[in-house]
Amino acid sequence: LLPPAPNPFNPTTTLTYEVPAGGGAVLLRVYDLAGHVVRTLVEGHRDAGRHEQVWDGRDAGGRPAPSGVYLFRLTAGGSSVSRTAVMTK
C-alpha cells in the first residue's frame, strides 16, 4: 500500500496497492482514529499487480466523513499494511 495521494485531501484521495503474484483475497478499509470502520473500499479477489482505489470521503452510509486523520488498512497475501491521511474541509 503506497501513501495516499493527495495527502492532505479534500474530498478524495487515491490509494495504490500491489497484490502479490497469483492474486488473492484483498481487504481495504478506512478507519477513524477511534478504530471504527468508516468504509470498506475493497473486499474480494484481485488479480496480481498494481491497483488503484479512490476514496470519496464518504462513510458506508454515503454521508460525508468529517475532517480528520484516517487510517487505511490493506490486508492481502497474508500481510497487512496501514497508511494515514488527513481530510481537510
PDB file of N, CA and C in Angstrom:
ATOM      1  N   LEU A   1       0.859  -1.176   0.000  1.00  0.00           N
ATOM      2  CA  LEU A   1       0.000   0.000   0.000  1.00  0.00           C
ATOM      3  C   LEU A   1       0.893   1.223   0.000  1.00  0.00           C
ATOM      4  N   LEU A   2       0.773   2.006  -1.057  1.00  0.00           N
ATOM      5  CA  LEU A   2       1.556   3.231  -1.144  1.00  0.00           C
ATOM      6  C   LEU A   2       0.851   4.334  -0.356  1.00  0.00           C
ATOM      7  N   PRO A   3       1.562   5.410  -0.017  1.00  0.00           N
ATOM      8  CA  PRO A   3       0.905   6.509   0.697  1.00  0.00           C
ATOM      9  C   PRO A   3      -0.246   7.087  -0.142  1.00  0.00           C
ATOM     10  N   PRO A   4      -1.364   7.422   0.510  1.00  0.00           N
ATOM     11  CA  PRO A   4      -2.481   8.025  -0.221  1.00  0.00           C
ATOM     12  C   PRO A   4      -2.057   9.327  -0.887  1.00  0.00           C
ATOM     13  N   ALA A   5      -2.639   9.596  -2.063  1.00  0.00           N
ATOM     14  CA  ALA A   5      -2.300  10.829  -2.781  1.00  0.00           C
ATOM     15  C   ALA A   5      -3.576  11.420  -3.365  1.00  0.00           C
ATOM     16  N   PRO A   6      -3.836  12.680  -3.159  1.00  0.00           N
ATOM     17  CA  PRO A   6      -3.028  13.609  -2.375  1.00  0.00           C
ATOM     18  C   PRO A   6      -3.245  13.398  -0.870  1.00  0.00           C
ATOM     19  N   ASN A   7      -2.356  13.979  -0.099  1.00  0.00           N
ATOM     20  CA  ASN A   7      -2.447  13.941   1.354  1.00  0.00           C
ATOM     21  C   ASN A   7      -1.784  15.199   1.891  1.00  0.00           C
ATOM     22  N   PRO A   8      -2.526  16.107   2.507  1.00  0.00           N
ATOM     23  CA  PRO A   8      -3.951  16.057   2.848  1.00  0.00           C
ATOM     24  C   PRO A   8      -4.834  16.128   1.607  1.00  0.00           C
ATOM     25  N   PHE A   9      -6.120  15.767   1.801  1.00  0.00           N
ATOM     26  CA  PHE A   9      -7.043  15.714   0.679  1.00  0.00           C
ATOM     27  C   PHE A   9      -8.386  16.341   1.034  1.00  0.00           C
ATOM     28  N   ASN A  10      -9.140  16.694  -0.020  1.00  0.00           N
ATOM     29  CA  ASN A  10     -10.494  17.212   0.139  1.00  0.00           C
ATOM     30  C   ASN A  10     -11.183  17.168  -1.210  1.00  0.00           C
ATOM     31  N   PRO A  11     -12.149  16.366  -1.479  1.00  0.00           N
ATOM     32  CA  PRO A  11     -12.674  15.330  -0.598  1.00  0.00           C
ATOM     33  C   PRO A  11     -12.213  13.933  -0.990  1.00  0.00           C
ATOM     34  N   THR A  12     -11.357  13.789  -2.044  1.00  0.00           N
ATOM     35  CA  THR A  12     -10.970  12.444  -2.475  1.00  0.00           C
ATOM     36  C   THR A  12      -9.462  12.229  -2.383  1.00  0.00           C
ATOM     37  N   THR A  13      -9.099  10.966  -2.184  1.00  0.00           N
ATOM     38  CA  THR A  13      -7.708  10.554  -2.219  1.00  0.00           C
ATOM     39  C   THR A  13      -7.637   9.196  -2.906  1.00  0.00           C
ATOM     40  N   THR A  14      -6.500   8.913  -3.533  1.00  0.00           N
ATOM     41  CA  THR A  14      -6.325   7.655  -4.263  1.00  0.00           C
ATOM     42  C   THR A  14      -5.338   6.766  -3.525  1.00  0.00           C
ATOM     43  N   LEU A  15      -5.733   5.507  -3.369  1.00  0.00           N
ATOM     44  CA  LEU A  15      -4.897   4.503  -2.714  1.00  0.00           C
ATOM     45  C   LEU A  15      -4.406   3.536  -3.787  1.00  0.00           C
ATOM     46  N   THR A  16      -3.099   3.393  -3.896  1.00  0.00           N
ATOM     47  CA  THR A  16      -2.488   2.479  -4.857  1.00  0.00           C
ATOM     48  C   THR A  16      -1.878   1.329  -4.070  1.00  0.00           C
ATOM     49  N   TYR A  17      -2.145   0.106  -4.520  1.00  0.00           N
ATOM     50  CA  TYR A  17      -1.632  -1.065  -3.807  1.00  0.00           C
ATOM     51  C   TYR A  17      -1.240  -2.156  -4.785  1.00  0.00           C
ATOM     52  N   GLU A  18      -0.368  -3.024  -4.314  1.00  0.00           N
ATOM     53  CA  GLU A  18       0.123  -4.159  -5.107  1.00  0.00           C
ATOM     54  C   GLU A  18      -0.412  -5.460  -4.520  1.00  0.00           C
ATOM     55  N   VAL A  19      -0.891  -6.333  -5.392  1.00  0.00           N
ATOM     56  CA  VAL A  19      -1.315  -7.668  -4.986  1.00  0.00           C
ATOM     57  C   VAL A  19      -0.226  -8.634  -5.419  1.00  0.00           C
ATOM     58  N   PRO A  20       0.211  -9.519  -4.506  1.00  0.00           N
ATOM     59  CA  PRO A  20       1.297 -10.445  -4.829  1.00  0.00           C
ATOM     60  C   PRO A  20       0.963 -11.388  -5.988  1.00  0.00           C
ATOM     61  N   ALA A  21       1.999 -12.000  -6.532  1.00  0.00           N
ATOM     62  CA  ALA A  21       1.855 -12.946  -7.638  1.00  0.00           C
ATOM     63  C   ALA A  21       0.789 -13.983  -7.318  1.00  0.00           C
ATOM     64  N   GLY A  22      -0.029 -14.279  -8.287  1.00  0.00           N
ATOM     65  CA  GLY A  22      -1.083 -15.264  -8.103  1.00  0.00           C
ATOM     66  C   GLY A  22      -2.397 -14.643  -7.673  1.00  0.00           C
ATOM     67  N   GLY A  23      -2.360 -13.366  -7.254  1.00  0.00           N
ATOM     68  CA  GLY A  23      -3.579 -12.703  -6.800  1.00  0.00           C
ATOM     69  C   GLY A  23      -4.069 -13.277  -5.492  1.00  0.00           C
ATOM     70  N   GLY A  24      -5.255 -12.894  -5.103  1.00  0.00           N
ATOM     71  CA  GLY A  24      -5.821 -13.426  -3.874  1.00  0.00           C
ATOM     72  C   GLY A  24      -6.802 -12.465  -3.236  1.00  0.00           C
ATOM     73  N   ALA A  25      -7.191 -12.819  -2.022  1.00  0.00           N
ATOM     74  CA  ALA A  25      -8.163 -12.026  -1.279  1.00  0.00           C
ATOM     75  C   ALA A  25      -7.545 -10.706  -0.833  1.00  0.00           C
ATOM     76  N   VAL A  26      -8.296  -9.631  -1.012  1.00  0.00           N
ATOM     77  CA  VAL A  26      -7.853  -8.294  -0.638  1.00  0.00           C
ATOM     78  C   VAL A  26      -8.945  -7.649   0.205  1.00  0.00           C
ATOM     79  N   LEU A  27      -8.525  -6.984   1.268  1.00  0.00           N
ATOM     80  CA  LEU A  27      -9.443  -6.219   2.096  1.00  0.00           C
ATOM     81  C   LEU A  27      -8.814  -4.855   2.326  1.00  0.00           C
ATOM     82  N   LEU A  28      -9.500  -3.795   1.922  1.00  0.00           N
ATOM     83  CA  LEU A  28      -9.012  -2.431   2.107  1.00  0.00           C
ATOM     84  C   LEU A  28     -10.113  -1.647   2.804  1.00  0.00           C
ATOM     85  N   ARG A  29      -9.807  -1.195   4.028  1.00  0.00           N
ATOM     86  CA  ARG A  29     -10.792  -0.473   4.828  1.00  0.00           C
ATOM     87  C   ARG A  29     -10.254   0.863   5.284  1.00  0.00           C
ATOM     88  N   VAL A  30     -11.193   1.769   5.533  1.00  0.00           N
ATOM     89  CA  VAL A  30     -10.900   3.082   6.094  1.00  0.00           C
ATOM     90  C   VAL A  30     -11.373   3.068   7.544  1.00  0.00           C
ATOM     91  N   TYR A  31     -10.500   3.530   8.459  1.00  0.00           N
ATOM     92  CA  TYR A  31     -10.829   3.600   9.884  1.00  0.00           C
ATOM     93  C   TYR A  31     -10.652   5.027  10.381  1.00  0.00           C
ATOM     94  N   ASP A  32     -11.445   5.392  11.388  1.00  0.00           N
ATOM     95  CA  ASP A  32     -11.176   6.655  12.075  1.00  0.00           C
ATOM     96  C   ASP A  32     -10.159   6.378  13.177  1.00  0.00           C
ATOM     97  N   LEU A  33      -9.725   7.425  13.858  1.00  0.00           N
ATOM     98  CA  LEU A  33      -8.690   7.235  14.884  1.00  0.00           C
ATOM     99  C   LEU A  33      -9.181   6.486  16.117  1.00  0.00           C
ATOM    100  N   ALA A  34     -10.495   6.360  16.270  1.00  0.00           N
ATOM    101  CA  ALA A  34     -11.044   5.576  17.377  1.00  0.00           C
ATOM    102  C   ALA A  34     -11.067   4.085  17.037  1.00  0.00           C
ATOM    103  N   GLY A  35     -10.682   3.739  15.802  1.00  0.00           N
ATOM    104  CA  GLY A  35     -10.636   2.338  15.393  1.00  0.00           C
ATOM    105  C   GLY A  35     -11.922   1.824  14.776  1.00  0.00           C
ATOM    106  N   HIS A  36     -12.887   2.702  14.532  1.00  0.00           N
ATOM    107  CA  HIS A  36     -14.144   2.296  13.907  1.00  0.00           C
ATOM    108  C   HIS A  36     -13.994   2.236  12.392  1.00  0.00           C
ATOM    109  N   VAL A  37     -14.597   1.207  11.795  1.00  0.00           N
ATOM    110  CA  VAL A  37     -14.588   1.107  10.338  1.00  0.00           C
ATOM    111  C   VAL A  37     -15.498   2.204   9.786  1.00  0.00           C
ATOM    112  N   VAL A  38     -14.934   3.051   8.947  1.00  0.00           N
ATOM    113  CA  VAL A  38     -15.696   4.109   8.291  1.00  0.00           C
ATOM    114  C   VAL A  38     -16.308   3.564   7.007  1.00  0.00           C
ATOM    115  N   ARG A  39     -15.504   2.809   6.264  1.00  0.00           N
ATOM    116  CA  ARG A  39     -15.979   2.246   4.999  1.00  0.00           C
ATOM    117  C   ARG A  39     -15.042   1.147   4.525  1.00  0.00           C
ATOM    118  N   THR A  40     -15.613   0.136   3.905  1.00  0.00           N
ATOM    119  CA  THR A  40     -14.831  -0.903   3.223  1.00  0.00           C
ATOM    120  C   THR A  40     -14.758  -0.518   1.757  1.00  0.00           C
ATOM    121  N   LEU A  41     -13.542  -0.347   1.258  1.00  0.00           N
ATOM    122  CA  LEU A  41     -13.344   0.077  -0.129  1.00  0.00           C
ATOM    123  C   LEU A  41     -13.189  -1.100  -1.079  1.00  0.00           C
ATOM    124  N   VAL A  42     -12.498  -2.145  -0.637  1.00  0.00           N
ATOM    125  CA  VAL A  42     -12.268  -3.331  -1.467  1.00  0.00           C
ATOM    126  C   VAL A  42     -12.413  -4.555  -0.576  1.00  0.00           C
ATOM    127  N   GLU A  43     -13.173  -5.529  -1.061  1.00  0.00           N
ATOM    128  CA  GLU A  43     -13.288  -6.802  -0.344  1.00  0.00           C
ATOM    129  C   GLU A  43     -13.560  -7.882  -1.374  1.00  0.00           C
ATOM    130  N   GLY A  44     -12.569  -8.731  -1.603  1.00  0.00           N
ATOM    131  CA  GLY A  44     -12.736  -9.797  -2.575  1.00  0.00           C
ATOM    132  C   GLY A  44     -11.442 -10.106  -3.292  1.00  0.00           C
ATOM    133  N   HIS A  45     -11.528 -10.971  -4.263  1.00  0.00           N
ATOM    134  CA  HIS A  45     -10.356 -11.414  -5.024  1.00  0.00           C
ATOM    135  C   HIS A  45      -9.901 -10.321  -5.989  1.00  0.00           C
ATOM    136  N   ARG A  46      -8.598 -10.144  -6.069  1.00  0.00           N
ATOM    137  CA  ARG A  46      -7.999  -9.240  -7.055  1.00  0.00           C
ATOM    138  C   ARG A  46      -6.843  -9.979  -7.708  1.00  0.00           C
ATOM    139  N   ASP A  47      -6.663  -9.729  -8.987  1.00  0.00           N
ATOM    140  CA  ASP A  47      -5.544 -10.314  -9.718  1.00  0.00           C
ATOM    141  C   ASP A  47      -4.239  -9.688  -9.249  1.00  0.00           C
ATOM    142  N   ALA A  48      -3.143 -10.384  -9.501  1.00  0.00           N
ATOM    143  CA  ALA A  48      -1.825  -9.863  -9.144  1.00  0.00           C
ATOM    144  C   ALA A  48      -1.560  -8.572  -9.898  1.00  0.00           C
ATOM    145  N   GLY A  49      -0.782  -7.691  -9.269  1.00  0.00           N
ATOM    146  CA  GLY A  49      -0.402  -6.455  -9.926  1.00  0.00           C
ATOM    147  C   GLY A  49      -0.835  -5.230  -9.155  1.00  0.00           C
ATOM    148  N   ARG A  50      -0.688  -4.090  -9.808  1.00  0.00           N
ATOM    149  CA  ARG A  50      -0.982  -2.793  -9.196  1.00  0.00           C
ATOM    150  C   ARG A  50      -2.451  -2.421  -9.416  1.00  0.00           C
ATOM    151  N   HIS A  51      -3.061  -1.908  -8.359  1.00  0.00           N
ATOM    152  CA  HIS A  51      -4.465  -1.494  -8.404  1.00  0.00           C
ATOM    153  C   HIS A  51      -4.591  -0.116  -7.753  1.00  0.00           C
ATOM    154  N   GLU A  52      -5.628   0.610  -8.143  1.00  0.00           N
ATOM    155  CA  GLU A  52      -5.925   1.904  -7.525  1.00  0.00           C
ATOM    156  C   GLU A  52      -7.368   1.915  -7.052  1.00  0.00           C
ATOM    157  N   GLN A  53      -7.587   2.562  -5.923  1.00  0.00           N
ATOM    158  CA  GLN A  53      -8.936   2.717  -5.385  1.00  0.00           C
ATOM    159  C   GLN A  53      -9.080   4.140  -4.866  1.00  0.00           C
ATOM    160  N   VAL A  54     -10.132   4.813  -5.272  1.00  0.00           N
ATOM    161  CA  VAL A  54     -10.382   6.183  -4.819  1.00  0.00           C
ATOM    162  C   VAL A  54     -11.348   6.134  -3.648  1.00  0.00           C
ATOM    163  N   TRP A  55     -11.044   6.903  -2.601  1.00  0.00           N
ATOM    164  CA  TRP A  55     -11.998   7.106  -1.515  1.00  0.00           C
ATOM    165  C   TRP A  55     -12.574   8.501  -1.677  1.00  0.00           C
ATOM    166  N   ASP A  56     -13.880   8.579  -1.724  1.00  0.00           N
ATOM    167  CA  ASP A  56     -14.572   9.840  -1.952  1.00  0.00           C
ATOM    168  C   ASP A  56     -14.889  10.611  -0.670  1.00  0.00           C
ATOM    169  N   GLY A  57     -14.317  10.187   0.453  1.00  0.00           N
ATOM    170  CA  GLY A  57     -14.528  10.890   1.713  1.00  0.00           C
ATOM    171  C   GLY A  57     -15.881  10.637   2.333  1.00  0.00           C
ATOM    172  N   ARG A  58     -16.546   9.564   1.918  1.00  0.00           N
ATOM    173  CA  ARG A  58     -17.873   9.248   2.457  1.00  0.00           C
ATOM    174  C   ARG A  58     -17.817   7.961   3.272  1.00  0.00           C
ATOM    175  N   ASP A  59     -18.729   7.867   4.249  1.00  0.00           N
ATOM    176  CA  ASP A  59     -18.798   6.665   5.072  1.00  0.00           C
ATOM    177  C   ASP A  59     -19.629   5.600   4.369  1.00  0.00           C
ATOM    178  N   ALA A  60     -19.835   4.476   5.046  1.00  0.00           N
ATOM    179  CA  ALA A  60     -20.555   3.351   4.448  1.00  0.00           C
ATOM    180  C   ALA A  60     -22.000   3.697   4.121  1.00  0.00           C
ATOM    181  N   GLY A  61     -22.563   4.692   4.795  1.00  0.00           N
ATOM    182  CA  GLY A  61     -23.931   5.114   4.536  1.00  0.00           C
ATOM    183  C   GLY A  61     -24.046   6.188   3.473  1.00  0.00           C
ATOM    184  N   GLY A  62     -22.904   6.603   2.887  1.00  0.00           N
ATOM    185  CA  GLY A  62     -22.910   7.620   1.849  1.00  0.00           C
ATOM    186  C   GLY A  62     -22.833   9.047   2.367  1.00  0.00           C
ATOM    187  N   ARG A  63     -22.682   9.197   3.684  1.00  0.00           N
ATOM    188  CA  ARG A  63     -22.580  10.524   4.285  1.00  0.00           C
ATOM    189  C   ARG A  63     -21.139  11.015   4.256  1.00  0.00           C
ATOM    190  N   PRO A  64     -20.933  12.327   4.056  1.00  0.00           N
ATOM    191  CA  PRO A  64     -19.568  12.854   4.097  1.00  0.00           C
ATOM    192  C   PRO A  64     -18.933  12.627   5.471  1.00  0.00           C
ATOM    193  N   ALA A  65     -17.724  12.107   5.477  1.00  0.00           N
ATOM    194  CA  ALA A  65     -16.992  11.912   6.733  1.00  0.00           C
ATOM    195  C   ALA A  65     -16.451  13.266   7.196  1.00  0.00           C
ATOM    196  N   PRO A  66     -16.292  13.456   8.504  1.00  0.00           N
ATOM    197  CA  PRO A  66     -15.765  14.731   8.997  1.00  0.00           C
ATOM    198  C   PRO A  66     -14.269  14.885   8.719  1.00  0.00           C
ATOM    199  N   SER A  67     -13.805  16.109   8.795  1.00  0.00           N
ATOM    200  CA  SER A  67     -12.364  16.365   8.691  1.00  0.00           C
ATOM    201  C   SER A  67     -11.649  15.577   9.778  1.00  0.00           C
ATOM    202  N   GLY A  68     -10.414  15.176   9.491  1.00  0.00           N
ATOM    203  CA  GLY A  68      -9.641  14.454  10.490  1.00  0.00           C
ATOM    204  C   GLY A  68      -8.624  13.529   9.863  1.00  0.00           C
ATOM    205  N   VAL A  69      -8.002  12.730  10.707  1.00  0.00           N
ATOM    206  CA  VAL A  69      -6.996  11.757  10.285  1.00  0.00           C
ATOM    207  C   VAL A  69      -7.683  10.410  10.104  1.00  0.00           C
ATOM    208  N   TYR A  70      -7.380   9.756   9.003  1.00  0.00           N
ATOM    209  CA  TYR A  70      -7.950   8.447   8.706  1.00  0.00           C
ATOM    210  C   TYR A  70      -6.844   7.438   8.446  1.00  0.00           C
ATOM    211  N   LEU A  71      -7.113   6.201   8.834  1.00  0.00           N
ATOM    212  CA  LEU A  71      -6.182   5.094   8.662  1.00  0.00           C
ATOM    213  C   LEU A  71      -6.724   4.198   7.561  1.00  0.00           C
ATOM    214  N   PHE A  72      -5.876   3.852   6.609  1.00  0.00           N
ATOM    215  CA  PHE A  72      -6.227   2.928   5.533  1.00  0.00           C
ATOM    216  C   PHE A  72      -5.452   1.640   5.780  1.00  0.00           C
ATOM    217  N   ARG A  73      -6.158   0.517   5.877  1.00  0.00           N
ATOM    218  CA  ARG A  73      -5.509  -0.760   6.169  1.00  0.00           C
ATOM    219  C   ARG A  73      -5.792  -1.738   5.036  1.00  0.00           C
ATOM    220  N   LEU A  74      -4.707  -2.239   4.449  1.00  0.00           N
ATOM    221  CA  LEU A  74      -4.782  -3.220   3.372  1.00  0.00           C
ATOM    222  C   LEU A  74      -4.310  -4.566   3.902  1.00  0.00           C
ATOM    223  N   THR A  75      -5.134  -5.591   3.703  1.00  0.00           N
ATOM    224  CA  THR A  75      -4.744  -6.959   4.025  1.00  0.00           C
ATOM    225  C   THR A  75      -4.771  -7.750   2.727  1.00  0.00           C
ATOM    226  N   ALA A  76      -3.634  -8.332   2.370  1.00  0.00           N
ATOM    227  CA  ALA A  76      -3.506  -9.109   1.137  1.00  0.00           C
ATOM    228  C   ALA A  76      -2.286 -10.006   1.249  1.00  0.00           C
ATOM    229  N   GLY A  77      -2.386 -11.193   0.692  1.00  0.00           N
ATOM    230  CA  GLY A  77      -1.239 -12.095   0.666  1.00  0.00           C
ATOM    231  C   GLY A  77      -0.719 -12.455   2.043  1.00  0.00           C
ATOM    232  N   GLY A  78      -1.594 -12.490   3.042  1.00  0.00           N
ATOM    233  CA  GLY A  78      -1.191 -12.896   4.386  1.00  0.00           C
ATOM    234  C   GLY A  78      -0.531 -11.807   5.206  1.00  0.00           C
ATOM    235  N   SER A  79      -0.501 -10.580   4.710  1.00  0.00           N
ATOM    236  CA  SER A  79       0.095  -9.494   5.494  1.00  0.00           C
ATOM    237  C   SER A  79      -0.806  -8.269   5.451  1.00  0.00           C
ATOM    238  N   SER A  80      -0.555  -7.353   6.384  1.00  0.00           N
ATOM    239  CA  SER A  80      -1.331  -6.124   6.464  1.00  0.00           C
ATOM    240  C   SER A  80      -0.404  -4.924   6.496  1.00  0.00           C
ATOM    241  N   VAL A  81      -0.845  -3.849   5.865  1.00  0.00           N
ATOM    242  CA  VAL A  81      -0.094  -2.597   5.831  1.00  0.00           C
ATOM    243  C   VAL A  81      -1.086  -1.469   6.075  1.00  0.00           C
ATOM    244  N   SER A  82      -0.653  -0.455   6.834  1.00  0.00           N
ATOM    245  CA  SER A  82      -1.516   0.691   7.108  1.00  0.00           C
ATOM    246  C   SER A  82      -0.832   1.988   6.698  1.00  0.00           C
ATOM    247  N   ARG A  83      -1.646   2.942   6.291  1.00  0.00           N
ATOM    248  CA  ARG A  83      -1.188   4.295   5.964  1.00  0.00           C
ATOM    249  C   ARG A  83      -2.211   5.269   6.529  1.00  0.00           C
ATOM    250  N   THR A  84      -1.783   6.505   6.737  1.00  0.00           N
ATOM    251  CA  THR A  84      -2.713   7.517   7.219  1.00  0.00           C
ATOM    252  C   THR A  84      -2.785   8.681   6.224  1.00  0.00           C
ATOM    253  N   ALA A  85      -3.903   9.405   6.313  1.00  0.00           N
ATOM    254  CA  ALA A  85      -4.093  10.612   5.513  1.00  0.00           C
ATOM    255  C   ALA A  85      -5.004  11.545   6.277  1.00  0.00           C
ATOM    256  N   VAL A  86      -4.908  12.827   5.959  1.00  0.00           N
ATOM    257  CA  VAL A  86      -5.692  13.859   6.627  1.00  0.00           C
ATOM    258  C   VAL A  86      -6.703  14.436   5.644  1.00  0.00           C
ATOM    259  N   MET A  87      -7.990  14.396   6.041  1.00  0.00           N
ATOM    260  CA  MET A  87      -9.019  15.060   5.251  1.00  0.00           C
ATOM    261  C   MET A  87      -9.279  16.427   5.851  1.00  0.00           C
ATOM    262  N   THR A  88      -9.159  17.466   5.017  1.00  0.00           N
ATOM    263  CA  THR A  88      -9.411  18.837   5.449  1.00  0.00           C
ATOM    264  C   THR A  88     -10.624  19.362   4.699  1.00  0.00           C
ATOM    265  N   LYS A  89     -11.388  20.177   5.375  1.00  0.00           N
ATOM    266  CA  LYS A  89     -12.572  20.775   4.724  1.00  0.00           C
ATOM    267  C   LYS A  89     -12.556  22.259   4.920  1.00  0.00           C
TER     268      LYS A  89
END
